mmCIF file of C-alpha atoms and ligand atoms in Angstrom:
data_model
loop_
_atom_site.group_PDB
_atom_site.id
_atom_site.type_symbol
_atom_site.label_atom_id
_atom_site.label_comp_id
_atom_site.label_asym_id
_atom_site.label_seq_id
_atom_site.Cartn_x
_atom_site.Cartn_y
_atom_site.Cartn_z
ATOM 1 C CA MET G 2 9.186 -15.908 13.864
ATOM 2 C CA GLN G 3 10.488 -12.588 15.056
ATOM 3 C CA ASN G 4 8.451 -10.353 17.024
ATOM 4 C CA LYS G 5 10.661 -7.138 16.865
ATOM 5 C CA PRO G 6 10.785 -4.917 13.970
ATOM 6 C CA ILE G 7 14.002 -5.635 11.897
ATOM 7 C CA ARG G 8 15.281 -3.268 9.286
ATOM 8 C CA ARG G 9 12.865 -2.654 6.877
ATOM 9 C CA HIS G 10 13.802 -3.506 3.163
ATOM 10 C CA LYS G 11 14.043 -0.403 0.892
ATOM 11 C CA SER G 12 11.076 -1.586 -1.052
ATOM 12 C CA LEU G 13 8.877 -1.726 2.024
ATOM 13 C CA GLN G 14 9.937 1.313 3.573
ATOM 14 C CA PRO G 15 7.441 3.893 2.117
ATOM 15 C CA ILE G 16 4.604 1.680 3.276
ATOM 16 C CA SER G 17 6.193 1.055 6.731
ATOM 17 C CA HIS G 18 6.776 4.977 6.856
ATOM 18 C CA GLU G 19 3.022 5.349 6.400
ATOM 19 C CA HIS G 20 2.266 3.332 9.641
ATOM 20 C CA HIS G 21 3.996 6.206 11.752
ATOM 21 C CA TYR G 22 1.182 8.509 10.287
ATOM 22 C CA SER G 23 -1.540 5.931 11.083
ATOM 23 C CA LEU G 24 -0.168 5.491 14.372
ATOM 24 C CA GLN G 25 -0.292 9.482 14.996
ATOM 25 C CA LEU G 26 -4.096 9.259 14.061
ATOM 26 C CA CYS G 27 -4.570 6.695 16.941
ATOM 27 C CA TRP G 28 -2.616 9.196 19.241
ATOM 28 C CA LYS G 29 -4.608 12.150 18.107
ATOM 29 C CA ILE G 30 -8.068 10.211 18.869
ATOM 30 C CA ARG G 31 -6.873 9.327 22.195
ATOM 31 C CA ILE G 32 -5.877 12.807 23.011
ATOM 32 C CA GLY G 33 -9.218 14.261 21.624
ATOM 33 C CA LEU G 34 -11.119 11.678 23.919
ATOM 34 C CA LYS G 35 -8.914 12.491 26.885
ATOM 35 C CA LYS G 36 -9.584 16.314 26.570
ATOM 36 C CA ASN G 37 -13.142 15.728 25.808
ATOM 37 C CA VAL G 38 -13.226 17.383 22.531
ATOM 38 C CA ASP G 39 -16.720 17.094 20.748
ATOM 39 C CA LEU G 40 -16.857 13.807 19.160
ATOM 40 C CA LYS G 41 -17.901 15.142 15.774
ATOM 41 C CA ARG G 42 -14.589 16.935 15.274
ATOM 42 C CA ILE G 43 -12.599 13.841 15.916
ATOM 43 C CA GLU G 44 -14.835 11.967 13.892
ATOM 44 C CA LYS G 45 -14.248 14.420 11.086
ATOM 45 C CA TYR G 46 -10.635 14.302 11.184
ATOM 46 C CA ALA G 47 -10.546 10.529 11.447
ATOM 47 C CA LEU G 48 -12.833 10.147 8.499
ATOM 48 C CA TRP G 49 -10.624 12.737 6.370
ATOM 49 C CA PHE G 50 -7.560 10.553 7.403
ATOM 50 C CA TYR G 51 -9.394 7.223 6.585
ATOM 51 C CA ILE G 52 -10.663 8.534 3.019
ATOM 52 C CA ASN G 53 -7.308 10.251 2.207
ATOM 53 C CA HIS G 54 -4.620 8.022 3.683
ATOM 54 C CA LEU G 55 -5.630 4.714 5.317
ATOM 55 C CA LEU G 56 -8.017 3.448 2.586
ATOM 56 C CA PRO G 57 -5.309 3.918 -0.120
ATOM 57 C CA HIS G 58 -2.799 2.231 2.204
ATOM 58 C CA PHE G 59 -4.988 -0.645 2.533
ATOM 59 C CA ASN G 60 -5.570 -0.916 -1.054
ATOM 60 C CA ILE G 61 -1.666 -0.868 -1.728
ATOM 61 C CA GLU G 62 -1.025 -3.312 0.755
ATOM 62 C CA GLU G 63 -3.810 -5.674 -0.486
ATOM 63 C CA GLU G 64 -2.714 -5.232 -4.183
ATOM 64 C CA PHE G 65 0.977 -5.193 -4.111
ATOM 65 C CA VAL G 66 2.188 -6.437 -0.555
ATOM 66 C CA PHE G 67 -0.069 -9.229 0.593
ATOM 67 C CA PRO G 68 0.200 -11.320 -2.687
ATOM 68 C CA LEU G 69 3.952 -11.502 -1.842
ATOM 69 C CA LEU G 70 3.302 -14.080 0.743
ATOM 70 C CA GLY G 71 0.285 -15.546 -1.165
ATOM 71 C CA GLN G 72 -3.458 -14.758 -0.470
ATOM 72 C CA ASP G 73 -4.282 -18.182 1.657
ATOM 73 C CA ASN G 74 -1.301 -17.505 3.961
ATOM 74 C CA ASP G 75 -2.551 -17.304 7.596
ATOM 75 C CA LEU G 76 -0.767 -14.068 8.408
ATOM 76 C CA ILE G 77 -2.379 -12.598 5.208
ATOM 77 C CA LEU G 78 -5.887 -13.527 5.923
ATOM 78 C CA LYS G 79 -5.593 -12.092 9.459
ATOM 79 C CA ALA G 80 -4.302 -8.844 8.152
ATOM 80 C CA LYS G 81 -7.184 -8.668 5.538
ATOM 81 C CA ALA G 82 -9.623 -9.552 7.947
ATOM 82 C CA ASP G 83 -8.305 -6.612 10.056
ATOM 83 C CA HIS G 84 -8.773 -4.301 7.338
ATOM 84 C CA LYS G 85 -12.333 -5.662 6.811
ATOM 85 C CA GLN G 86 -13.021 -5.126 10.521
ATOM 86 C CA ILE G 87 -11.423 -1.469 10.519
ATOM 87 C CA LYS G 88 -13.229 -0.459 7.269
ATOM 88 C CA GLU G 89 -16.562 -1.596 8.848
ATOM 89 C CA MET G 90 -16.022 0.485 11.809
ATOM 90 C CA PHE G 91 -15.271 3.577 9.792
ATOM 91 C CA ASP G 92 -18.269 2.790 7.458
ATOM 92 C CA SER G 93 -20.834 2.423 10.237
ATOM 93 C CA ASP G 94 -21.214 4.648 13.018
ATOM 94 C CA PRO G 95 -17.507 5.979 13.586
ATOM 95 C CA ILE G 96 -18.350 8.668 16.074
ATOM 96 C CA ASN G 97 -19.391 5.950 18.474
ATOM 97 C CA GLN G 98 -16.248 3.478 18.045
ATOM 98 C CA LEU G 99 -13.254 6.097 18.235
ATOM 99 C CA GLU G 100 -11.607 4.286 20.860
ATOM 100 C CA GLN G 101 -11.986 0.937 19.436
ATOM 101 C CA ILE G 102 -10.879 2.138 15.969
ATOM 102 C CA ALA G 103 -7.824 3.604 17.628
ATOM 103 C CA GLU G 104 -6.925 0.307 19.602
ATOM 104 C CA LEU G 105 -7.626 -2.046 16.536
ATOM 105 C CA LEU G 106 -5.681 0.091 14.309
ATOM 106 C CA GLU G 107 -2.753 0.319 16.428
ATOM 107 C CA LYS G 108 -2.765 -3.528 16.955
ATOM 108 C CA HIS G 109 -3.068 -4.044 13.229
ATOM 109 C CA ILE G 110 -0.117 -1.779 12.561
ATOM 110 C CA ARG G 111 2.178 -3.463 15.473
ATOM 111 C CA PHE G 112 1.150 -6.757 13.814
ATOM 112 C CA GLU G 113 2.284 -5.734 10.397
ATOM 113 C CA GLU G 114 5.381 -4.205 11.682
ATOM 114 C CA ARG G 115 6.425 -6.923 13.988
ATOM 115 C CA ILE G 116 5.309 -10.109 12.329
ATOM 116 C CA LEU G 117 4.139 -9.442 8.693
ATOM 117 C CA PHE G 118 6.633 -7.519 7.237
ATOM 118 C CA ASN G 119 9.315 -9.425 8.901
ATOM 119 C CA GLU G 120 7.787 -12.555 7.573
ATOM 120 C CA ILE G 121 7.938 -11.138 4.106
ATOM 121 C CA GLN G 122 11.338 -9.991 4.347
ATOM 122 C CA LEU G 123 12.383 -13.396 5.594
ATOM 123 C CA ASN G 124 10.819 -15.283 2.754
ATOM 124 C CA LEU G 125 11.462 -13.246 -0.011
ATOM 125 C CA ASN G 126 14.758 -12.543 -1.894
ATOM 126 C CA THR G 127 15.737 -8.847 -2.852
ATOM 127 C CA GLU G 128 14.639 -9.411 -6.410
ATOM 128 C CA GLN G 129 11.280 -10.418 -5.421
ATOM 129 C CA LEU G 130 11.016 -7.717 -3.022
ATOM 130 C CA PHE G 131 11.915 -5.223 -5.677
ATOM 131 C CA LYS G 132 9.372 -6.398 -8.229
ATOM 132 C CA ASN G 133 6.611 -3.818 -7.510
ATOM 133 C CA GLU G 134 7.597 -0.344 -8.669
ATOM 134 C CA THR G 135 4.578 0.949 -6.683
ATOM 135 C CA LEU G 136 6.020 0.482 -3.501
ATOM 136 C CA HIS G 137 9.121 2.113 -4.221
ATOM 137 C CA SER G 138 8.059 5.934 -3.576
ATOM 138 C CA LYS G 139 5.099 7.712 -2.163
ATOM 139 C CA PRO G 140 4.123 11.233 -1.979
ATOM 140 C CA GLU G 141 4.862 12.959 1.394
ATOM 141 C CA PHE G 142 2.047 12.979 3.859
ATOM 142 C CA LYS G 143 0.174 16.361 4.221
ATOM 143 C CA ASP G 144 -1.673 16.373 7.220
ATOM 144 C CA ASN G 145 -5.116 18.327 7.899
ATOM 145 C CA THR G 146 -4.598 20.835 10.385
ATOM 146 C CA SER G 147 -7.902 22.927 9.647
ATOM 147 C CA ASP G 148 -9.089 21.756 13.090
ATOM 148 C CA ALA G 149 -6.133 20.517 15.076
ATOM 149 C CA PHE G 150 -7.945 19.658 18.077
ATOM 150 C CA TRP G 151 -4.887 17.552 19.266
ATOM 151 C CA LEU G 152 -2.762 20.614 20.022
HETATM 152 FE FE1 FE2 T 218 -2.732 -3.050 6.677
HETATM 153 FE FE1 FE2 T 219 -0.314 -1.026 6.894
#
């Protein structure tokens, strides 16, 4: 098993690209905490990102990416357990778990990029990877800068 990112297959690039924005969320949370920004402001932005980007991202992964390796694969089970844990944190009292959310989300993304997506690419042929049209294109990310506390 490789633990360094390998060149992403085209069909996984859009979903992989979204990881970049999720990592930015982690960074923004940490900057906000470091600058002692009112937690409510950080929470508001984090929830906006969660509803508009993270949840749809999780859903696409669960519907189109994870089945590529099979639902009882150990790596898939771990990825799904991560999703569940992150969702639970957002759904209950996120304002008091911002640091933990950033940490868990970053770990999860590193796991997908360094282990899970590599494993998918190593186990599937190009035809199988291209099977899902949904993965081929995604709209551009539009950030919410109405309260850019991280700047
Ligand atoms: Fe994920
Ligand atoms: Fe992901």
